[in-house]
Amino acid sequence: MSLESNIKASIRDVPDFPKPGIMFKDITPIFENQVLCNEITEGFIKAISVKPNAIVGIESRGFLFGILLANKLNVPFILVRKAGKLPYKTISHEYALEYGTSKIEMHTDSIKKGWNVLIHDDLLATGGTADAAAHLVEQQGAKVSGFSFVVELGFLNGKQKLNIHSNNITCLAQY
Ligand code: AMP
């Protein structure tokens, strides 16, 4: 079986979560399968043409493969969190979600000017969250070298929103 079909076989669809009309793609069963976790990490590594200076992971499911990827590439891992969670000085960006609105933050001292940064999250829906993370990276004088997601909900056209930052967008499983 291909990596994409293995991923899809481990994703659980949860209807009407967190609110009616949303089909939630639950990736938690993936983490019960260590072979698949390794294959996914390797899949992301293979798709990277130029090694980034850091990986930015988006709260909270973006932390899971984000940290594995950063450790494997031997580069720093930087956390993007929802407003009010990071303890030190932060910059923030507000954006619209597939469901509701949100504000994300990053520590002001984690990214260096001129760095190439890869942004990672579990799932690309409308692209609003990853776009907001890209703004935080760019506000600090760094460049987005690419994005990586386990899952893409292609019918929501999230890639269109991200292309202004980088068209190097890896999605291992598409719906
Ligand atoms: P978006 O900003 O619309 O691209 O939404 C992406 C963020 O929301 C990611 O952090 C996802 O974890 C979460 N998300 C949005 N839609 C879904 C969905 N249908 N299933 C699981 N997570 C989702």
Short mmCIF file of N, CA and C and ligand atoms in Angstrom, two decimals:
data_model
loop_
_atom_site.label_atom_id
_atom_site.label_comp_id
_atom_site.label_asym_id
_atom_site.label_seq_id
_atom_site.Cartn_x
_atom_site.Cartn_y
_atom_site.Cartn_z
N MET A 1 0.84 -1.21 0.00
CA MET A 1 0.00 0.00 0.00
C MET A 1 0.87 1.26 0.00
N SER A 2 0.40 2.33 -0.62
CA SER A 2 1.15 3.58 -0.67
C SER A 2 1.08 4.28 0.70
N LEU A 3 2.00 5.23 0.89
CA LEU A 3 1.98 6.00 2.15
C LEU A 3 0.62 6.69 2.30
N GLU A 4 0.12 7.27 1.20
CA GLU A 4 -1.17 7.98 1.28
C GLU A 4 -2.29 7.03 1.73
N SER A 5 -2.34 5.82 1.16
CA SER A 5 -3.43 4.92 1.59
C SER A 5 -3.23 4.43 3.02
N ASN A 6 -1.97 4.26 3.43
CA ASN A 6 -1.74 3.88 4.84
C ASN A 6 -2.21 4.99 5.80
N ILE A 7 -1.94 6.24 5.43
CA ILE A 7 -2.38 7.37 6.26
C ILE A 7 -3.91 7.40 6.32
N LYS A 8 -4.52 7.28 5.13
CA LYS A 8 -6.00 7.35 5.09
C LYS A 8 -6.64 6.22 5.89
N ALA A 9 -5.99 5.06 5.88
CA ALA A 9 -6.54 3.91 6.63
C ALA A 9 -6.47 4.16 8.14
N SER A 10 -5.58 5.08 8.57
CA SER A 10 -5.43 5.36 10.01
C SER A 10 -6.16 6.62 10.46
N ILE A 11 -6.80 7.32 9.52
CA ILE A 11 -7.51 8.54 9.91
C ILE A 11 -8.97 8.20 10.18
N ARG A 12 -9.45 8.74 11.30
CA ARG A 12 -10.85 8.46 11.69
C ARG A 12 -11.68 9.71 11.41
N ASP A 13 -12.75 9.53 10.64
CA ASP A 13 -13.66 10.65 10.37
C ASP A 13 -14.65 10.79 11.52
N VAL A 14 -14.69 11.98 12.12
CA VAL A 14 -15.65 12.21 13.22
C VAL A 14 -16.62 13.30 12.76
N PRO A 15 -17.87 12.92 12.41
CA PRO A 15 -18.82 13.93 11.92
C PRO A 15 -19.26 14.89 13.00
N ASP A 16 -19.53 16.14 12.60
CA ASP A 16 -20.09 17.17 13.48
C ASP A 16 -19.21 17.49 14.69
N PHE A 17 -17.90 17.45 14.52
CA PHE A 17 -16.97 17.86 15.58
C PHE A 17 -16.01 18.90 15.00
N PRO A 18 -15.75 20.00 15.69
CA PRO A 18 -16.29 20.43 17.00
C PRO A 18 -17.65 21.10 16.91
N LYS A 19 -18.19 21.23 15.67
CA LYS A 19 -19.55 21.76 15.57
C LYS A 19 -20.25 21.17 14.35
N PRO A 20 -21.59 21.25 14.30
CA PRO A 20 -22.33 20.62 13.22
C PRO A 20 -21.83 21.02 11.84
N GLY A 21 -21.75 20.04 10.93
CA GLY A 21 -21.34 20.31 9.56
C GLY A 21 -19.86 20.09 9.32
N ILE A 22 -19.05 19.98 10.37
CA ILE A 22 -17.60 19.76 10.19
C ILE A 22 -17.33 18.25 10.26
N MET A 23 -16.61 17.74 9.24
CA MET A 23 -16.14 16.35 9.29
C MET A 23 -14.70 16.40 9.79
N PHE A 24 -14.52 16.08 11.06
CA PHE A 24 -13.19 16.20 11.68
C PHE A 24 -12.33 15.01 11.30
N LYS A 25 -11.12 15.29 10.80
CA LYS A 25 -10.17 14.24 10.44
C LYS A 25 -9.28 13.99 11.66
N ASP A 26 -9.58 12.92 12.37
CA ASP A 26 -8.87 12.60 13.61
C ASP A 26 -7.61 11.79 13.28
N ILE A 27 -6.44 12.42 13.53
CA ILE A 27 -5.17 11.75 13.21
C ILE A 27 -4.60 10.97 14.39
N THR A 28 -5.29 10.97 15.54
CA THR A 28 -4.68 10.34 16.73
C THR A 28 -4.36 8.85 16.52
N PRO A 29 -5.14 8.07 15.72
CA PRO A 29 -4.75 6.66 15.55
C PRO A 29 -3.38 6.48 14.88
N ILE A 30 -2.93 7.49 14.14
CA ILE A 30 -1.61 7.39 13.49
C ILE A 30 -0.52 7.20 14.54
N PHE A 31 -0.70 7.83 15.71
CA PHE A 31 0.36 7.80 16.73
C PHE A 31 0.41 6.49 17.51
N GLU A 32 -0.54 5.60 17.20
CA GLU A 32 -0.49 4.26 17.80
C GLU A 32 0.28 3.30 16.90
N ASN A 33 0.77 3.81 15.78
CA ASN A 33 1.46 2.97 14.79
C ASN A 33 2.85 3.56 14.52
N GLN A 34 3.85 3.01 15.24
CA GLN A 34 5.19 3.62 15.13
C GLN A 34 5.81 3.46 13.76
N VAL A 35 5.47 2.37 13.03
CA VAL A 35 6.02 2.18 11.68
C VAL A 35 5.49 3.29 10.77
N LEU A 36 4.18 3.55 10.87
CA LEU A 36 3.58 4.60 10.05
C LEU A 36 4.13 5.98 10.42
N CYS A 37 4.35 6.23 11.72
CA CYS A 37 4.94 7.52 12.15
C CYS A 37 6.30 7.73 11.48
N ASN A 38 7.11 6.67 11.46
CA ASN A 38 8.43 6.78 10.81
C ASN A 38 8.29 7.01 9.32
N GLU A 39 7.34 6.31 8.69
CA GLU A 39 7.14 6.47 7.24
C GLU A 39 6.69 7.90 6.91
N ILE A 40 5.84 8.46 7.75
CA ILE A 40 5.36 9.82 7.52
C ILE A 40 6.52 10.81 7.66
N THR A 41 7.31 10.65 8.73
CA THR A 41 8.47 11.55 8.93
C THR A 41 9.40 11.45 7.72
N GLU A 42 9.68 10.22 7.27
CA GLU A 42 10.56 10.03 6.10
C GLU A 42 9.93 10.65 4.85
N GLY A 43 8.61 10.53 4.72
CA GLY A 43 7.90 11.11 3.58
C GLY A 43 8.09 12.61 3.53
N PHE A 44 8.04 13.26 4.69
CA PHE A 44 8.26 14.71 4.74
C PHE A 44 9.71 15.04 4.38
N ILE A 45 10.65 14.26 4.93
CA ILE A 45 12.08 14.53 4.68
C ILE A 45 12.38 14.42 3.18
N LYS A 46 11.84 13.38 2.54
CA LYS A 46 12.08 13.17 1.09
C LYS A 46 11.59 14.36 0.27
N ALA A 47 10.50 14.99 0.74
CA ALA A 47 9.89 16.09 -0.03
C ALA A 47 10.63 17.41 0.14
N ILE A 48 11.59 17.47 1.07
CA ILE A 48 12.31 18.73 1.32
C ILE A 48 13.50 18.82 0.37
N SER A 49 13.50 19.84 -0.52
CA SER A 49 14.62 19.95 -1.47
C SER A 49 15.78 20.73 -0.85
N VAL A 50 15.47 21.79 -0.10
CA VAL A 50 16.53 22.57 0.57
C VAL A 50 16.27 22.53 2.07
N LYS A 51 17.30 22.11 2.84
CA LYS A 51 17.12 21.99 4.29
C LYS A 51 16.80 23.35 4.91
N PRO A 52 15.71 23.48 5.67
CA PRO A 52 15.39 24.77 6.31
C PRO A 52 16.29 25.02 7.52
N ASN A 53 16.31 26.28 8.00
CA ASN A 53 17.06 26.62 9.21
C ASN A 53 16.28 26.26 10.46
N ALA A 54 14.95 26.13 10.32
CA ALA A 54 14.11 25.78 11.47
C ALA A 54 12.76 25.25 10.98
N ILE A 55 12.09 24.51 11.87
CA ILE A 55 10.71 24.08 11.61
C ILE A 55 9.81 24.83 12.57
N VAL A 56 8.74 25.43 12.04
CA VAL A 56 7.72 26.04 12.88
C VAL A 56 6.53 25.09 12.93
N GLY A 57 6.11 24.70 14.13
CA GLY A 57 4.97 23.79 14.29
C GLY A 57 3.79 24.54 14.89
N ILE A 58 2.59 24.28 14.36
CA ILE A 58 1.39 25.00 14.79
C ILE A 58 0.62 24.18 15.82
N GLU A 59 0.24 24.85 16.94
CA GLU A 59 -0.50 24.19 18.03
C GLU A 59 -1.77 23.54 17.51
N SER A 60 -2.10 22.41 18.07
CA SER A 60 -1.22 21.58 18.84
C SER A 60 -0.78 20.35 18.07
N ARG A 61 -1.58 19.95 17.09
CA ARG A 61 -1.23 18.72 16.38
C ARG A 61 -0.04 18.94 15.44
N GLY A 62 0.29 20.18 15.14
CA GLY A 62 1.49 20.47 14.34
C GLY A 62 2.77 20.25 15.13
N PHE A 63 2.64 20.09 16.46
CA PHE A 63 3.84 19.84 17.28
C PHE A 63 4.32 18.40 17.11
N LEU A 64 3.40 17.51 16.74
CA LEU A 64 3.70 16.07 16.79
C LEU A 64 4.74 15.67 15.74
N PHE A 65 4.41 15.82 14.47
CA PHE A 65 5.42 15.52 13.44
C PHE A 65 6.42 16.66 13.32
N GLY A 66 6.03 17.88 13.72
CA GLY A 66 6.95 19.02 13.65
C GLY A 66 8.23 18.75 14.42
N ILE A 67 8.11 18.28 15.64
CA ILE A 67 9.31 18.05 16.47
C ILE A 67 10.10 16.84 15.94
N LEU A 68 9.40 15.81 15.47
CA LEU A 68 10.10 14.64 14.90
C LEU A 68 10.93 15.07 13.70
N LEU A 69 10.32 15.90 12.87
CA LEU A 69 10.97 16.39 11.65
C LEU A 69 12.19 17.27 11.98
N ALA A 70 12.01 18.19 12.94
CA ALA A 70 13.11 19.09 13.33
C ALA A 70 14.28 18.29 13.89
N ASN A 71 13.98 17.31 14.75
CA ASN A 71 15.05 16.50 15.34
C ASN A 71 15.78 15.70 14.27
N LYS A 72 15.03 15.16 13.34
CA LYS A 72 15.61 14.35 12.26
C LYS A 72 16.50 15.22 11.36
N LEU A 73 16.09 16.47 11.12
CA LEU A 73 16.87 17.38 10.27
C LEU A 73 17.96 18.10 11.07
N ASN A 74 17.90 17.91 12.41
CA ASN A 74 18.88 18.56 13.29
C ASN A 74 18.80 20.09 13.22
N VAL A 75 17.58 20.61 13.23
CA VAL A 75 17.36 22.06 13.21
C VAL A 75 16.42 22.43 14.37
N PRO A 76 16.39 23.71 14.79
CA PRO A 76 15.51 24.11 15.89
C PRO A 76 14.03 23.91 15.56
N PHE A 77 13.24 23.65 16.61
CA PHE A 77 11.79 23.56 16.48
C PHE A 77 11.18 24.75 17.20
N ILE A 78 10.31 25.49 16.50
CA ILE A 78 9.72 26.72 17.06
C ILE A 78 8.21 26.55 17.17
N LEU A 79 7.67 26.90 18.34
CA LEU A 79 6.24 26.69 18.59
C LEU A 79 5.41 27.92 18.25
N VAL A 80 4.35 27.70 17.47
CA VAL A 80 3.31 28.72 17.29
C VAL A 80 2.15 28.26 18.14
N ARG A 81 1.70 29.14 19.06
CA ARG A 81 0.64 28.74 19.98
C ARG A 81 -0.53 29.72 19.94
N LYS A 82 -1.66 29.26 20.45
CA LYS A 82 -2.82 30.15 20.54
C LYS A 82 -2.51 31.27 21.53
N ALA A 83 -3.15 32.43 21.34
CA ALA A 83 -2.86 33.62 22.15
C ALA A 83 -2.91 33.32 23.64
N GLY A 84 -1.93 33.87 24.37
CA GLY A 84 -1.92 33.77 25.83
C GLY A 84 -1.22 32.55 26.39
N LYS A 85 -0.67 31.69 25.54
CA LYS A 85 -0.05 30.45 26.04
C LYS A 85 1.47 30.55 26.17
N LEU A 86 2.09 31.40 25.36
CA LEU A 86 3.56 31.49 25.42
C LEU A 86 3.97 32.49 26.49
N PRO A 87 4.95 32.15 27.35
CA PRO A 87 5.25 32.96 28.52
C PRO A 87 6.09 34.21 28.28
N TYR A 88 6.87 34.23 27.20
CA TYR A 88 7.83 35.33 27.00
C TYR A 88 7.22 36.37 26.06
N LYS A 89 8.03 37.32 25.55
CA LYS A 89 7.52 38.36 24.62
C LYS A 89 7.09 37.70 23.32
N THR A 90 5.93 38.14 22.81
CA THR A 90 5.39 37.49 21.61
C THR A 90 4.98 38.52 20.54
N ILE A 91 4.87 38.01 19.29
CA ILE A 91 4.16 38.75 18.26
C ILE A 91 2.95 37.90 17.90
N SER A 92 1.87 38.56 17.43
CA SER A 92 0.65 37.79 17.19
C SER A 92 0.03 38.13 15.85
N HIS A 93 -0.86 37.25 15.39
CA HIS A 93 -1.58 37.46 14.13
C HIS A 93 -2.97 36.84 14.28
N GLU A 94 -4.01 37.63 13.92
CA GLU A 94 -5.39 37.15 14.02
C GLU A 94 -5.88 36.71 12.64
N TYR A 95 -6.70 35.66 12.58
CA TYR A 95 -7.12 35.10 11.30
C TYR A 95 -8.44 34.35 11.44
N ALA A 96 -9.06 34.04 10.27
CA ALA A 96 -10.33 33.28 10.26
C ALA A 96 -10.04 31.79 10.07
N LEU A 97 -10.78 30.95 10.77
CA LEU A 97 -10.66 29.49 10.68
C LEU A 97 -11.79 28.90 9.85
N GLU A 98 -11.69 27.58 9.54
CA GLU A 98 -12.83 26.89 8.92
C GLU A 98 -14.01 26.99 9.88
N TYR A 99 -13.72 26.96 11.19
CA TYR A 99 -14.75 27.16 12.19
C TYR A 99 -14.27 28.23 13.19
N GLY A 100 -14.88 29.43 13.15
CA GLY A 100 -14.56 30.52 14.08
C GLY A 100 -13.35 31.36 13.69
N THR A 101 -12.83 32.15 14.66
CA THR A 101 -11.61 32.93 14.44
C THR A 101 -10.61 32.58 15.53
N SER A 102 -9.37 32.95 15.29
CA SER A 102 -8.33 32.62 16.26
C SER A 102 -7.17 33.61 16.15
N LYS A 103 -6.31 33.57 17.15
CA LYS A 103 -5.12 34.43 17.16
C LYS A 103 -3.96 33.53 17.57
N ILE A 104 -2.87 33.61 16.83
CA ILE A 104 -1.71 32.79 17.19
C ILE A 104 -0.52 33.68 17.51
N GLU A 105 0.42 33.10 18.27
CA GLU A 105 1.59 33.86 18.70
C GLU A 105 2.87 33.04 18.58
N MET A 106 3.97 33.78 18.56
CA MET A 106 5.30 33.16 18.51
C MET A 106 6.23 34.02 19.37
N HIS A 107 7.20 33.41 20.02
CA HIS A 107 8.17 34.19 20.78
C HIS A 107 9.00 35.08 19.83
N THR A 108 9.32 36.28 20.29
CA THR A 108 10.01 37.24 19.42
C THR A 108 11.47 36.87 19.17
N ASP A 109 12.04 36.01 20.01
CA ASP A 109 13.48 35.73 19.88
C ASP A 109 13.79 34.37 19.25
N SER A 110 12.77 33.70 18.69
CA SER A 110 13.05 32.33 18.23
C SER A 110 13.54 32.25 16.79
N ILE A 111 13.14 33.21 15.97
CA ILE A 111 13.54 33.17 14.55
C ILE A 111 14.57 34.25 14.26
N LYS A 112 15.60 33.88 13.50
CA LYS A 112 16.64 34.85 13.14
C LYS A 112 16.37 35.39 11.73
N LYS A 113 16.69 36.70 11.55
CA LYS A 113 16.53 37.35 10.22
C LYS A 113 17.27 36.54 9.15
N GLY A 114 16.63 36.39 7.99
CA GLY A 114 17.30 35.71 6.88
C GLY A 114 17.13 34.20 6.86
N TRP A 115 16.57 33.64 7.92
CA TRP A 115 16.38 32.18 7.95
C TRP A 115 15.35 31.74 6.92
N ASN A 116 15.51 30.50 6.46
CA ASN A 116 14.48 29.81 5.68
C ASN A 116 13.76 28.87 6.62
N VAL A 117 12.44 29.02 6.71
CA VAL A 117 11.67 28.29 7.72
C VAL A 117 10.60 27.44 7.05
N LEU A 118 10.47 26.21 7.51
CA LEU A 118 9.40 25.32 7.03
C LEU A 118 8.28 25.32 8.06
N ILE A 119 7.05 25.57 7.61
CA ILE A 119 5.90 25.59 8.52
C ILE A 119 5.16 24.26 8.43
N HIS A 120 4.89 23.68 9.59
CA HIS A 120 4.23 22.36 9.61
C HIS A 120 2.96 22.37 10.45
N ASP A 121 1.91 21.71 9.93
CA ASP A 121 0.70 21.46 10.72
C ASP A 121 0.14 20.11 10.30
N ASP A 122 -0.82 19.60 11.09
CA ASP A 122 -1.36 18.27 10.74
C ASP A 122 -2.24 18.32 9.49
N LEU A 123 -3.01 19.43 9.36
CA LEU A 123 -4.03 19.45 8.31
C LEU A 123 -4.16 20.83 7.69
N LEU A 124 -4.27 20.87 6.35
CA LEU A 124 -4.53 22.12 5.63
C LEU A 124 -6.00 22.13 5.23
N ALA A 125 -6.74 23.11 5.78
CA ALA A 125 -8.15 23.27 5.41
C ALA A 125 -8.25 24.53 4.56
N THR A 126 -8.68 25.66 5.13
CA THR A 126 -8.77 26.91 4.34
C THR A 126 -7.40 27.58 4.16
N GLY A 127 -6.43 27.18 4.96
CA GLY A 127 -5.09 27.77 4.89
C GLY A 127 -4.91 28.98 5.80
N GLY A 128 -5.97 29.39 6.50
CA GLY A 128 -5.89 30.58 7.35
C GLY A 128 -4.85 30.47 8.47
N THR A 129 -4.75 29.30 9.08
CA THR A 129 -3.82 29.12 10.21
C THR A 129 -2.37 29.16 9.72
N ALA A 130 -2.10 28.40 8.65
CA ALA A 130 -0.72 28.36 8.13
C ALA A 130 -0.33 29.72 7.55
N ASP A 131 -1.29 30.42 6.95
CA ASP A 131 -1.03 31.77 6.42
C ASP A 131 -0.66 32.72 7.56
N ALA A 132 -1.38 32.61 8.68
CA ALA A 132 -1.08 33.46 9.85
C ALA A 132 0.31 33.14 10.38
N ALA A 133 0.66 31.87 10.43
CA ALA A 133 2.01 31.47 10.90
C ALA A 133 3.07 32.03 9.95
N ALA A 134 2.77 32.01 8.64
CA ALA A 134 3.72 32.54 7.65
C ALA A 134 3.93 34.04 7.87
N HIS A 135 2.85 34.77 8.21
CA HIS A 135 2.99 36.20 8.49
C HIS A 135 3.90 36.42 9.69
N LEU A 136 3.77 35.59 10.72
CA LEU A 136 4.64 35.74 11.90
C LEU A 136 6.11 35.52 11.52
N VAL A 137 6.35 34.54 10.67
CA VAL A 137 7.73 34.25 10.22
C VAL A 137 8.28 35.44 9.44
N GLU A 138 7.47 35.93 8.49
CA GLU A 138 7.94 37.02 7.61
C GLU A 138 8.11 38.34 8.37
N GLN A 139 7.24 38.57 9.37
CA GLN A 139 7.36 39.80 10.19
C GLN A 139 8.71 39.87 10.89
N GLN A 140 9.33 38.72 11.06
CA GLN A 140 10.62 38.69 11.75
C GLN A 140 11.80 38.64 10.80
N GLY A 141 11.55 38.95 9.53
CA GLY A 141 12.64 39.04 8.55
C GLY A 141 13.12 37.69 8.04
N ALA A 142 12.34 36.63 8.26
CA ALA A 142 12.72 35.32 7.74
C ALA A 142 11.82 34.99 6.54
N LYS A 143 12.18 33.91 5.84
CA LYS A 143 11.47 33.52 4.62
C LYS A 143 10.81 32.16 4.85
N VAL A 144 9.61 31.99 4.30
CA VAL A 144 8.96 30.67 4.36
C VAL A 144 9.47 29.86 3.18
N SER A 145 10.22 28.77 3.48
CA SER A 145 10.78 27.97 2.38
C SER A 145 9.80 26.88 1.94
N GLY A 146 8.77 26.63 2.77
CA GLY A 146 7.78 25.63 2.39
C GLY A 146 6.81 25.35 3.53
N PHE A 147 5.82 24.52 3.19
CA PHE A 147 4.81 24.09 4.17
C PHE A 147 4.71 22.57 4.07
N SER A 148 4.39 21.93 5.21
CA SER A 148 4.10 20.49 5.13
C SER A 148 2.90 20.16 6.01
N PHE A 149 2.05 19.28 5.48
CA PHE A 149 0.84 18.84 6.18
C PHE A 149 0.69 17.34 5.98
N VAL A 150 0.13 16.68 6.97
CA VAL A 150 -0.19 15.26 6.78
C VAL A 150 -1.37 15.17 5.82
N VAL A 151 -2.40 15.99 6.06
CA VAL A 151 -3.65 15.90 5.31
C VAL A 151 -4.00 17.24 4.66
N GLU A 152 -4.54 17.17 3.43
CA GLU A 152 -5.08 18.37 2.78
C GLU A 152 -6.55 18.14 2.44
N LEU A 153 -7.40 19.10 2.82
CA LEU A 153 -8.79 19.08 2.36
C LEU A 153 -8.81 19.97 1.12
N GLY A 154 -8.52 19.36 -0.03
CA GLY A 154 -8.28 20.11 -1.27
C GLY A 154 -9.46 20.97 -1.71
N PHE A 155 -10.68 20.53 -1.38
CA PHE A 155 -11.87 21.26 -1.83
C PHE A 155 -11.99 22.62 -1.14
N LEU A 156 -11.18 22.90 -0.12
CA LEU A 156 -11.21 24.21 0.56
C LEU A 156 -10.15 25.17 0.00
N ASN A 157 -9.37 24.70 -0.99
CA ASN A 157 -8.41 25.56 -1.70
C ASN A 157 -7.40 26.29 -0.82
N GLY A 158 -6.96 25.66 0.26
CA GLY A 158 -6.00 26.30 1.17
C GLY A 158 -4.68 26.64 0.49
N LYS A 159 -4.27 25.82 -0.49
CA LYS A 159 -2.97 26.06 -1.15
C LYS A 159 -2.93 27.44 -1.79
N GLN A 160 -4.08 27.89 -2.33
CA GLN A 160 -4.13 29.20 -2.98
C GLN A 160 -3.69 30.31 -2.03
N LYS A 161 -4.12 30.20 -0.76
CA LYS A 161 -3.79 31.22 0.23
C LYS A 161 -2.30 31.20 0.58
N LEU A 162 -1.69 30.01 0.49
CA LEU A 162 -0.30 29.86 0.92
C LEU A 162 0.71 30.19 -0.18
N ASN A 163 0.26 30.14 -1.44
CA ASN A 163 1.18 30.35 -2.57
C ASN A 163 1.91 31.69 -2.53
N ILE A 164 1.31 32.72 -1.88
CA ILE A 164 1.99 34.03 -1.81
C ILE A 164 3.25 33.93 -0.95
N HIS A 165 3.30 32.93 -0.06
CA HIS A 165 4.48 32.76 0.81
C HIS A 165 5.49 31.78 0.18
N SER A 166 4.97 30.65 -0.28
CA SER A 166 5.82 29.63 -0.93
C SER A 166 4.91 28.66 -1.66
N ASN A 167 5.34 28.22 -2.86
CA ASN A 167 4.52 27.21 -3.54
C ASN A 167 5.07 25.81 -3.32
N ASN A 168 6.01 25.71 -2.37
CA ASN A 168 6.55 24.41 -2.01
C ASN A 168 5.69 23.84 -0.86
N ILE A 169 4.59 23.18 -1.23
CA ILE A 169 3.60 22.73 -0.24
C ILE A 169 3.45 21.21 -0.34
N THR A 170 3.84 20.52 0.73
CA THR A 170 3.75 19.06 0.74
C THR A 170 2.54 18.61 1.55
N CYS A 171 1.67 17.80 0.95
CA CYS A 171 0.53 17.20 1.67
C CYS A 171 0.58 15.72 1.37
N LEU A 172 0.72 14.89 2.40
CA LEU A 172 0.92 13.46 2.16
C LEU A 172 -0.37 12.73 1.81
N ALA A 173 -1.51 13.23 2.29
CA ALA A 173 -2.79 12.57 1.98
C ALA A 173 -3.82 13.64 1.61
N GLN A 174 -4.46 13.43 0.46
CA GLN A 174 -5.43 14.44 -0.02
C GLN A 174 -6.86 13.92 -0.01
N TYR A 175 -7.76 14.82 0.37
CA TYR A 175 -9.20 14.52 0.29
C TYR A 175 -9.85 15.56 -0.59
P1 AMP B 1 -7.34 26.15 8.32
O1 AMP B 1 -6.76 27.33 9.01
O2 AMP B 1 -8.75 26.37 7.85
O3 AMP B 1 -6.43 25.63 7.21
O4 AMP B 1 -7.49 25.00 9.40
C1 AMP B 1 -6.39 24.25 9.78
C2 AMP B 1 -6.31 24.05 11.26
O5 AMP B 1 -7.57 23.68 11.82
C3 AMP B 1 -5.35 22.91 11.56
O6 AMP B 1 -4.63 23.24 12.75
C4 AMP B 1 -6.26 21.72 11.77
O7 AMP B 1 -5.79 20.92 12.81
C5 AMP B 1 -7.63 22.30 12.11
N1 AMP B 1 -8.71 21.75 11.28
C6 AMP B 1 -9.48 22.45 10.41
N2 AMP B 1 -10.40 21.68 9.83
C7 AMP B 1 -10.22 20.45 10.31
C8 AMP B 1 -10.84 19.18 10.07
N3 AMP B 1 -11.87 19.06 9.21
N4 AMP B 1 -10.36 18.09 10.74
C9 AMP B 1 -9.31 18.22 11.60
N5 AMP B 1 -8.70 19.38 11.87
C10 AMP B 1 -9.12 20.48 11.23
#
